[in-house]
Backbone as a chain_set.jsonl record, in Angstrom:
{"seq": "XXXXXXXXXXXXXXXXXXXXXXXXXXXXXXXXXXXXXXXXXXXXXXXXXXXXXXXXXXXXXXXXXXXXXXXXXXXXXXXXXXXXXXXXXXXXXXXXXXXXXXXXXXXXXXXXXXXXXXXXXXXXXXXXXXXXXXXXXXXXXX", "coords": {"N": [[35.643, 6.037, -11.626], [35.136, 4.243, -9.55], [32.704, 5.217, -8.605], [31.015, 4.75, -10.793], [31.034, 1.945, -10.868], [29.883, 1.362, -8.375], [27.353, 2.486, -8.806], [26.436, 0.788, -10.835], [26.265, -1.67, -9.485], [24.335, -1.023, -7.575], [22.131, -0.508, -9.255], [21.712, -3.071, -10.352], [21.019, -4.465, -8.023], [18.605, -3.208, -7.375], [17.049, -3.943, -9.583], [16.803, -6.689, -9.191], [15.47, -7.03, -6.801], [12.553, -7.846, -4.837], [10.264, -6.309, -5.755], [6.797, -5.83, -6.288], [3.52, -5.896, -7.787], [0.179, -6.183, -6.753], [-3.199, -7.188, -7.21], [-6.508, -6.093, -6.407], [-9.99, -6.184, -6.028], [-12.301, -3.428, -5.939], [-14.543, -3.953, -4.381], [-13.688, -6.089, -2.745], [-11.593, -4.823, -1.369], [-12.987, -2.79, 0.058], [-14.699, -4.403, 1.579], [-12.849, -5.88, 3.146], [-11.606, -3.798, 4.548], [-13.842, -2.724, 5.898], [-14.537, -4.869, 7.583], [-12.178, -5.417, 9.016], [-10.583, -3.183, 9.72], [-9.155, -1.285, 12.305], [-9.315, 1.562, 13.444], [-6.852, 3.687, 14.569], [-4.566, 5.924, 16.199], [-1.304, 6.254, 14.971], [2.125, 6.176, 15.716], [4.92, 7.42, 14.102], [8.25, 7.267, 13.681], [10.642, 9.561, 12.713], [13.85, 10.74, 11.636], [14.273, 13.305, 12.86], [11.812, 13.856, 13.94], [8.589, 13.104, 15.346], [5.856, 11.606, 14.111], [2.335, 11.69, 13.998], [-0.387, 9.876, 12.909], [-3.542, 8.75, 11.454], [-4.327, 5.261, 11.406], [-5.211, 2.232, 9.681], [-4.62, -0.182, 10.74], [-4.413, -2.748, 9.624], [-3.209, -6.011, 9.382], [-2.814, -7.829, 7.381], [-3.788, -8.483, 3.955], [-6.077, -9.834, 1.628], [-5.366, -10.582, -1.687], [-4.559, -10.668, -5.242], [-1.853, -12.157, -7.027], [0.349, -11.532, -9.875], [-0.154, -13.743, -11.453], [-2.691, -14.45, -10.923], [-3.127, -15.894, -8.636], [-4.516, -16.304, -5.411], [-3.446, -14.562, -2.592], [-2.212, -13.85, 0.712], [-1.149, -10.741, 1.602], [1.308, -9.281, 3.49], [1.716, -6.231, 4.62], [4.313, -3.675, 4.653], [5.818, -0.657, 5.986], [6.198, 0.783, 3.644], [4.439, -0.06, 1.721], [1.997, 0.548, -0.793], [-1.224, 1.731, -1.886], [-2.494, 1.934, -5.132], [-4.779, 3.583, -6.783], [-6.949, 3.663, -9.448], [-9.023, 6.04, -10.905], [-12.409, 6.096, -12.111], [-13.649, 8.375, -13.17], [-11.75, 10.248, -14.249], [-9.536, 8.787, -14.943], [-7.169, 9.128, -13.591], [-4.443, 8.192, -11.426], [-4.346, 7.526, -8.028], [-2.318, 7.642, -5.242], [-1.642, 6.169, -2.064], [-0.359, 5.534, 1.181], [-0.482, 2.221, 2.403], [-1.178, 1.619, 5.145], [-2.498, 3.923, 5.891], [-4.916, 4.104, 4.626], [-8.314, 4.396, 4.961], [-11.658, 3.338, 5.369], [-14.738, 4.948, 5.27], [-18.139, 5.722, 5.314], [-18.793, 5.105, 2.481], [-16.501, 6.071, 1.235], [-13.011, 6.275, 0.549], [-10.202, 7.205, 2.42], [-6.906, 8.416, 2.515], [-3.361, 8.837, 3.077], [-0.844, 10.485, 1.248], [1.639, 11.166, 2.075], [3.322, 10.669, 5.1], [4.571, 12.627, 6.479], [3.872, 15.255, 5.518], [1.238, 15.026, 5.036], [-1.14, 15.296, 2.687], [-3.8, 14.438, 2.022], [-5.832, 12.038, 0.506], [-8.89, 11.569, -1.106], [-11.338, 9.398, -2.089], [-14.208, 8.43, -3.715], [-15.936, 5.408, -3.325], [-17.507, 4.575, -5.439], [-16.205, 5.672, -7.579], [-14.007, 4.186, -8.161], [-11.977, 2.504, -10.379], [-9.903, 0.638, -10.684], [-7.727, -1.211, -8.513], [-4.507, -1.415, -7.288], [-1.863, -2.892, -5.426], [1.208, -1.926, -4.309], [4.2, -3.344, -3.407], [7.345, -3.074, -2.046], [9.192, -4.922, -0.918], [7.82, -7.675, -0.919], [5.941, -9.678, 1.347], [4.381, -12.586, 1.311], [1.746, -15.03, 1.524], [0.348, -18.0, 0.43], [-3.148, -18.278, -0.13], [-5.19, -20.572, 1.385], [-7.972, -21.972, 0.407]], "CA": [[35.446, 4.626, -11.93], [34.522, 3.616, -8.388], [31.307, 5.646, -8.556], [30.307, 4.039, -11.86], [30.89, 0.556, -10.44], [28.902, 1.356, -7.292], [26.06, 2.741, -9.43], [26.055, -0.439, -11.546], [25.873, -2.66, -8.486], [23.067, -0.562, -7.013], [21.114, -0.719, -10.28], [21.448, -4.517, -10.414], [20.293, -4.831, -6.812], [17.234, -2.707, -7.49], [16.352, -4.746, -10.59], [16.565, -8.05, -8.731], [14.724, -7.104, -5.559], [11.237, -8.426, -5.019], [9.146, -5.375, -5.946], [5.696, -6.503, -6.973], [2.182, -5.326, -7.739], [-0.894, -7.13, -6.496], [-4.485, -6.61, -7.592], [-7.641, -6.351, -5.52], [-11.188, -5.487, -6.511], [-12.795, -2.383, -5.033], [-15.468, -4.593, -3.452], [-12.907, -6.836, -1.768], [-10.889, -3.849, -0.544], [-13.949, -2.175, 0.969], [-15.151, -5.451, 2.498], [-11.789, -6.185, 4.102], [-11.454, -2.638, 5.423], [-15.029, -2.635, 6.746], [-14.531, -5.937, 8.58], [-10.938, -5.604, 9.775], [-9.853, -1.995, 10.133], [-9.277, -0.832, 13.684], [-8.712, 2.885, 13.299], [-6.168, 4.218, 15.746], [-3.457, 6.826, 15.89], [-0.034, 5.554, 14.874], [3.303, 7.024, 15.829], [5.922, 7.093, 13.095], [9.474, 7.954, 14.068], [11.562, 10.043, 11.697], [15.139, 11.103, 12.218], [14.163, 14.487, 13.712], [10.427, 14.158, 14.269], [7.656, 12.045, 15.687], [4.655, 11.914, 13.343], [1.127, 11.032, 14.471], [-1.352, 9.807, 11.808], [-4.507, 7.665, 11.624], [-3.945, 4.005, 10.757], [-6.264, 1.211, 9.615], [-4.101, -1.273, 11.567], [-4.546, -4.056, 8.967], [-1.988, -6.802, 9.432], [-2.696, -8.533, 6.101], [-4.913, -8.262, 3.047], [-6.186, -10.859, 0.586], [-5.325, -9.995, -3.027], [-4.08, -11.602, -6.263], [-0.565, -11.842, -7.642], [0.252, -11.331, -11.328], [-0.62, -14.983, -12.096], [-4.076, -14.671, -10.524], [-3.19, -16.688, -7.412], [-4.929, -15.563, -4.224], [-2.402, -14.55, -1.571], [-2.253, -12.888, 1.804], [-0.018, -9.828, 1.556], [1.613, -8.664, 4.783], [2.332, -4.966, 4.211], [5.272, -2.979, 5.504], [5.517, 0.782, 6.014], [6.326, 1.369, 2.308], [3.42, -0.609, 0.829], [1.092, 1.602, -1.247], [-2.355, 1.482, -2.76], [-2.557, 2.761, -6.337], [-6.183, 3.482, -7.154], [-7.287, 4.38, -10.674], [-10.384, 6.573, -10.84], [-13.243, 5.985, -13.308], [-14.054, 9.686, -13.683], [-10.734, 10.921, -15.062], [-8.445, 7.864, -15.243], [-5.974, 9.436, -12.801], [-4.053, 7.252, -10.383], [-4.188, 8.133, -6.718], [-1.492, 6.791, -4.395], [-1.697, 6.407, -0.63], [0.272, 4.462, 1.948], [-1.399, 1.146, 2.779], [-1.677, 1.7, 6.52], [-3.268, 5.143, 6.113], [-6.191, 4.055, 3.898], [-9.424, 4.128, 5.876], [-12.97, 3.361, 4.726], [-15.846, 5.495, 6.046], [-19.258, 6.309, 4.566], [-18.625, 4.912, 1.041], [-15.356, 6.848, 0.771], [-11.691, 5.903, 1.049], [-9.319, 8.309, 2.779], [-5.542, 7.941, 2.692], [-2.306, 9.851, 3.047], [0.255, 10.308, 0.286], [2.868, 11.342, 2.836], [3.112, 10.686, 6.539], [5.168, 13.848, 7.006], [3.156, 16.486, 5.176], [-0.179, 14.727, 4.812], [-1.552, 15.011, 1.316], [-4.98, 13.588, 2.136], [-6.496, 11.591, -0.715], [-10.283, 11.214, -0.856], [-11.852, 8.737, -3.285], [-15.502, 7.787, -3.571], [-15.865, 4.001, -3.721], [-18.159, 4.46, -6.748], [-15.311, 6.21, -8.606], [-12.833, 3.327, -8.275], [-11.935, 1.639, -11.559], [-8.948, -0.454, -10.484], [-6.884, -1.04, -7.329], [-3.284, -2.21, -7.236], [-1.075, -2.718, -4.216], [2.628, -1.991, -4.643], [5.031, -3.728, -2.265], [8.771, -3.084, -2.403], [9.737, -6.213, -0.515], [6.584, -8.34, -0.522], [5.879, -10.884, 2.164], [3.088, -13.159, 0.968], [1.441, -16.415, 1.889], [-0.755, -18.486, -0.411], [-4.434, -18.444, 0.544], [-5.716, -21.939, 1.282], [-9.439, -21.95, 0.489]], "C": [[34.734, 3.905, -10.785], [33.037, 3.957, -8.308], [30.482, 4.915, -9.61], [30.061, 2.585, -11.463], [29.839, 0.447, -9.324], [27.494, 1.575, -7.84], [25.557, 1.492, -10.15], [25.568, -1.508, -10.576], [24.522, -2.292, -7.881], [21.922, -0.791, -7.998], [20.736, -2.195, -10.377], [20.663, -4.972, -9.191], [18.837, -4.397, -6.879], [16.436, -3.557, -8.475], [15.992, -6.137, -10.084], [15.895, -8.143, -7.375], [13.31, -7.537, -5.871], [10.085, -7.469, -5.158], [8.039, -6.076, -6.721], [4.406, -5.717, -6.814], [1.183, -6.454, -7.546], [-2.2, -6.429, -6.821], [-5.543, -6.997, -6.56], [-8.829, -5.584, -6.086], [-11.594, -4.443, -5.481], [-13.714, -2.999, -3.976], [-14.721, -5.348, -2.357], [-12.161, -5.899, -0.83], [-11.827, -3.252, 0.499], [-14.41, -3.188, 2.015], [-14.097, -5.741, 3.569], [-11.538, -5.015, 5.056], [-12.62, -2.552, 6.402], [-14.958, -3.649, 7.892], [-13.312, -5.918, 9.502], [-10.22, -4.343, 10.237], [-10.171, -1.654, 11.586], [-8.565, 0.506, 13.729], [-8.13, 3.336, 14.63], [-5.069, 5.163, 15.285], [-2.172, 6.006, 15.92], [1.098, 6.561, 15.037], [4.356, 6.517, 14.861], [7.163, 7.922, 13.401], [10.315, 8.298, 12.853], [12.844, 10.456, 12.401], [15.024, 12.27, 13.209], [12.735, 14.803, 14.133], [9.665, 12.894, 14.648], [6.328, 12.426, 15.042], [3.492, 11.079, 13.874], [0.109, 11.044, 13.325], [-2.337, 8.672, 12.052], [-4.071, 6.432, 10.837], [-5.121, 3.037, 10.764], [-5.888, -0.023, 10.429], [-4.325, -2.661, 10.957], [-3.195, -4.77, 8.981], [-1.731, -7.56, 8.132], [-3.918, -8.222, 5.265], [-4.887, -9.343, 1.966], [-6.244, -10.166, -0.769], [-4.834, -11.063, -4.002], [-2.726, -11.171, -6.784], [-0.736, -11.754, -9.155], [-0.224, -12.571, -12.075], [-2.073, -15.301, -11.742], [-4.233, -15.538, -9.294], [-3.608, -15.803, -6.247], [-3.844, -15.71, -3.148], [-2.781, -13.595, -0.445], [-0.995, -12.05, 1.679], [0.113, -9.194, 2.931], [2.378, -7.374, 4.49], [3.41, -4.492, 5.181], [4.991, -1.488, 5.383], [5.613, 1.451, 4.648], [5.301, 0.845, 1.308], [2.395, 0.48, 0.5], [-0.108, 1.032, -1.995], [-2.226, 2.435, -3.939], [-3.955, 2.55, -6.9], [-6.436, 4.319, -8.397], [-8.758, 4.767, -10.613], [-11.108, 6.387, -12.174], [-13.43, 7.347, -13.972], [-13.016, 10.329, -14.596], [-9.533, 10.038, -15.391], [-7.174, 8.111, -14.44], [-5.73, 8.375, -11.747], [-3.769, 8.022, -9.102], [-3.395, 7.156, -5.855], [-1.648, 7.194, -2.937], [-1.018, 5.236, 0.078], [-0.783, 3.511, 2.486], [-2.012, 1.365, 4.153], [-2.521, 2.938, 6.8], [-4.626, 5.128, 5.421], [-7.292, 3.563, 4.835], [-10.73, 4.251, 5.095], [-13.996, 3.91, 5.708], [-16.886, 6.074, 5.093], [-19.068, 6.27, 3.044], [-17.5, 5.738, 0.429], [-14.081, 6.283, 1.368], [-10.898, 7.182, 1.303], [-7.933, 7.723, 2.977], [-4.55, 9.082, 2.595], [-1.257, 9.491, 2.008], [1.603, 10.424, 0.987], [2.533, 11.349, 4.317], [3.638, 11.978, 7.152], [4.318, 15.086, 6.76], [1.685, 16.237, 4.85], [-0.484, 14.384, 3.378], [-2.732, 14.072, 1.306], [-5.583, 13.3, 0.766], [-7.899, 11.138, -0.339], [-10.846, 10.637, -2.148], [-13.191, 8.086, -2.957], [-15.368, 6.338, -4.054], [-16.481, 3.805, -5.104], [-17.272, 4.945, -7.89], [-14.06, 5.349, -8.81], [-12.961, 2.421, -9.495], [-11.076, 0.412, -11.282], [-8.102, -0.146, -9.252], [-5.695, -1.986, -7.427], [-2.604, -1.925, -5.903], [0.377, -2.915, -4.607], [3.409, -2.287, -3.371], [6.483, -3.814, -2.717], [9.407, -4.432, -2.107], [8.563, -7.04, -0.003], [6.81, -9.57, 0.351], [4.485, -11.441, 1.954], [2.985, -14.602, 1.44], [0.262, -16.836, 1.03], [-2.013, -18.697, 0.422], [-4.906, -19.872, 0.313], [-7.214, -21.894, 1.492], [-10.016, -23.256, 0.022]], "O": [[33.853, 3.074, -11.007], [32.211, 3.103, -7.985], [29.355, 4.504, -9.331], [28.976, 2.057, -11.704], [29.008, -0.46, -9.338], [26.547, 0.927, -7.394], [24.369, 1.175, -10.078], [24.564, -2.173, -10.832], [23.664, -3.155, -7.696], [20.845, -1.229, -7.593], [19.554, -2.525, -10.474], [19.74, -5.777, -9.311], [17.942, -5.143, -6.481], [15.269, -3.86, -8.225], [14.983, -6.705, -10.501], [15.762, -9.243, -6.839], [12.91, -7.589, -7.034], [8.987, -7.793, -4.706], [8.294, -6.812, -7.675], [4.219, -4.977, -5.848], [1.33, -7.539, -8.108], [-2.293, -5.206, -6.717], [-5.485, -8.058, -5.937], [-8.679, -4.46, -6.567], [-11.27, -4.561, -4.299], [-13.668, -2.609, -2.809], [-15.076, -5.259, -1.182], [-12.1, -6.148, 0.374], [-11.499, -3.212, 1.684], [-14.501, -2.865, 3.2], [-14.416, -5.836, 4.754], [-11.285, -5.226, 6.242], [-12.417, -2.332, 7.596], [-15.28, -3.323, 9.035], [-13.402, -6.355, 10.649], [-9.324, -4.429, 11.077], [-11.32, -1.73, 12.022], [-7.37, 0.581, 14.014], [-8.806, 3.366, 15.658], [-4.701, 5.182, 14.111], [-1.985, 5.164, 16.798], [1.012, 7.682, 14.536], [4.645, 5.322, 14.813], [7.113, 9.152, 13.376], [10.659, 7.423, 12.058], [12.898, 10.509, 13.629], [15.62, 12.223, 14.285], [12.466, 15.897, 14.631], [10.056, 11.777, 14.308], [5.741, 13.452, 15.386], [3.656, 9.894, 14.164], [-0.227, 12.115, 12.818], [-2.019, 7.726, 12.774], [-3.518, 6.544, 9.743], [-5.92, 3.009, 11.7], [-6.757, -0.825, 10.771], [-4.417, -3.647, 11.689], [-2.169, -4.188, 8.63], [-0.59, -7.894, 7.811], [-4.942, -7.764, 5.771], [-3.829, -9.715, 1.46], [-7.065, -9.273, -0.982], [-4.706, -12.231, -3.633], [-2.468, -9.981, -6.964], [-1.851, -11.888, -9.66], [-0.657, -12.463, -13.223], [-2.623, -16.301, -12.204], [-5.356, -15.89, -8.932], [-3.117, -14.683, -6.105], [-3.39, -16.812, -2.84], [-3.563, -12.662, -0.631], [0.111, -12.59, 1.653], [-0.846, -8.64, 3.468], [3.561, -7.42, 4.15], [3.42, -4.854, 6.357], [4.017, -1.097, 4.74], [5.155, 2.584, 4.495], [5.3, 1.272, 0.153], [1.974, 1.236, 1.375], [-0.017, -0.007, -2.649], [-1.888, 3.606, -3.765], [-4.276, 1.483, -7.424], [-6.178, 5.523, -8.413], [-9.622, 3.944, -10.312], [-10.5, 6.505, -13.238], [-13.374, 7.457, -15.197], [-13.379, 10.903, -15.623], [-8.601, 10.495, -16.054], [-6.199, 7.376, -14.593], [-6.658, 7.745, -11.241], [-3.055, 9.024, -9.096], [-3.753, 5.983, -5.748], [-1.769, 8.373, -2.605], [-1.095, 4.094, -0.374], [-1.837, 3.932, 2.961], [-3.232, 1.304, 4.307], [-3.19, 3.007, 7.831], [-5.416, 6.052, 5.61], [-7.213, 2.479, 5.413], [-10.889, 5.148, 4.267], [-14.121, 3.419, 6.829], [-16.551, 6.826, 4.178], [-19.173, 7.306, 2.388], [-17.54, 6.068, -0.756], [-14.051, 5.865, 2.526], [-10.924, 8.115, 0.502], [-7.797, 6.642, 3.549], [-4.868, 10.159, 2.09], [-0.837, 8.339, 1.903], [2.593, 9.845, 0.54], [1.557, 11.974, 4.734], [3.197, 12.378, 8.23], [4.07, 15.872, 7.675], [0.975, 17.153, 4.433], [-0.131, 13.305, 2.901], [-2.69, 13.025, 0.661], [-5.813, 14.211, -0.029], [-8.079, 10.408, 0.636], [-10.836, 11.302, -3.184], [-13.288, 7.284, -2.028], [-14.748, 6.085, -5.087], [-16.021, 2.954, -5.865], [-17.557, 4.658, -9.052], [-13.154, 5.738, -9.548], [-13.926, 1.668, -9.627], [-11.462, -0.712, -11.602], [-7.794, 1.011, -8.97], [-5.851, -3.191, -7.621], [-2.759, -0.846, -5.331], [0.739, -3.947, -5.172], [3.294, -1.567, -2.379], [6.809, -4.539, -3.657], [10.082, -5.01, -2.959], [8.328, -7.105, 1.204], [7.718, -10.371, 0.132], [3.505, -10.828, 2.378], [3.977, -15.279, 1.709], [-0.718, -16.101, 0.917], [-1.956, -19.225, 1.532], [-5.009, -20.323, -0.828], [-7.683, -21.788, 2.625], [-11.235, -23.426, 0.019]]}, "num_chains": 1, "name": "protein.A"}
């Protein structure tokens, strides 16, 4: 009985947390990466390991919420890009901080521990969403 009650509470908490998807055009994503990325090595501490991976070092990104409002999204370590490809319709996921733009191609990691390098030609991008578990946003004043 205790386990069932704990599971119910956990389920309710998950349903009412602030998970959200944000949209960004491929052009805007590439432009913001081109202008603001500062590629450097990042150290990521795990319980029993220290992981070293390349990072774009973006502190925020301009995107749109589900109502079409322009917002600044401040990513955390769990924020992900979900990129749908034109060629086959498949969705490619990569952690926000690992997505790097070079030579008309996006590179990103699916996992900081085991890698899983994702390579996507900018010309093959159909749609880009950003998934944030606990979003921190600020309205863009333009």
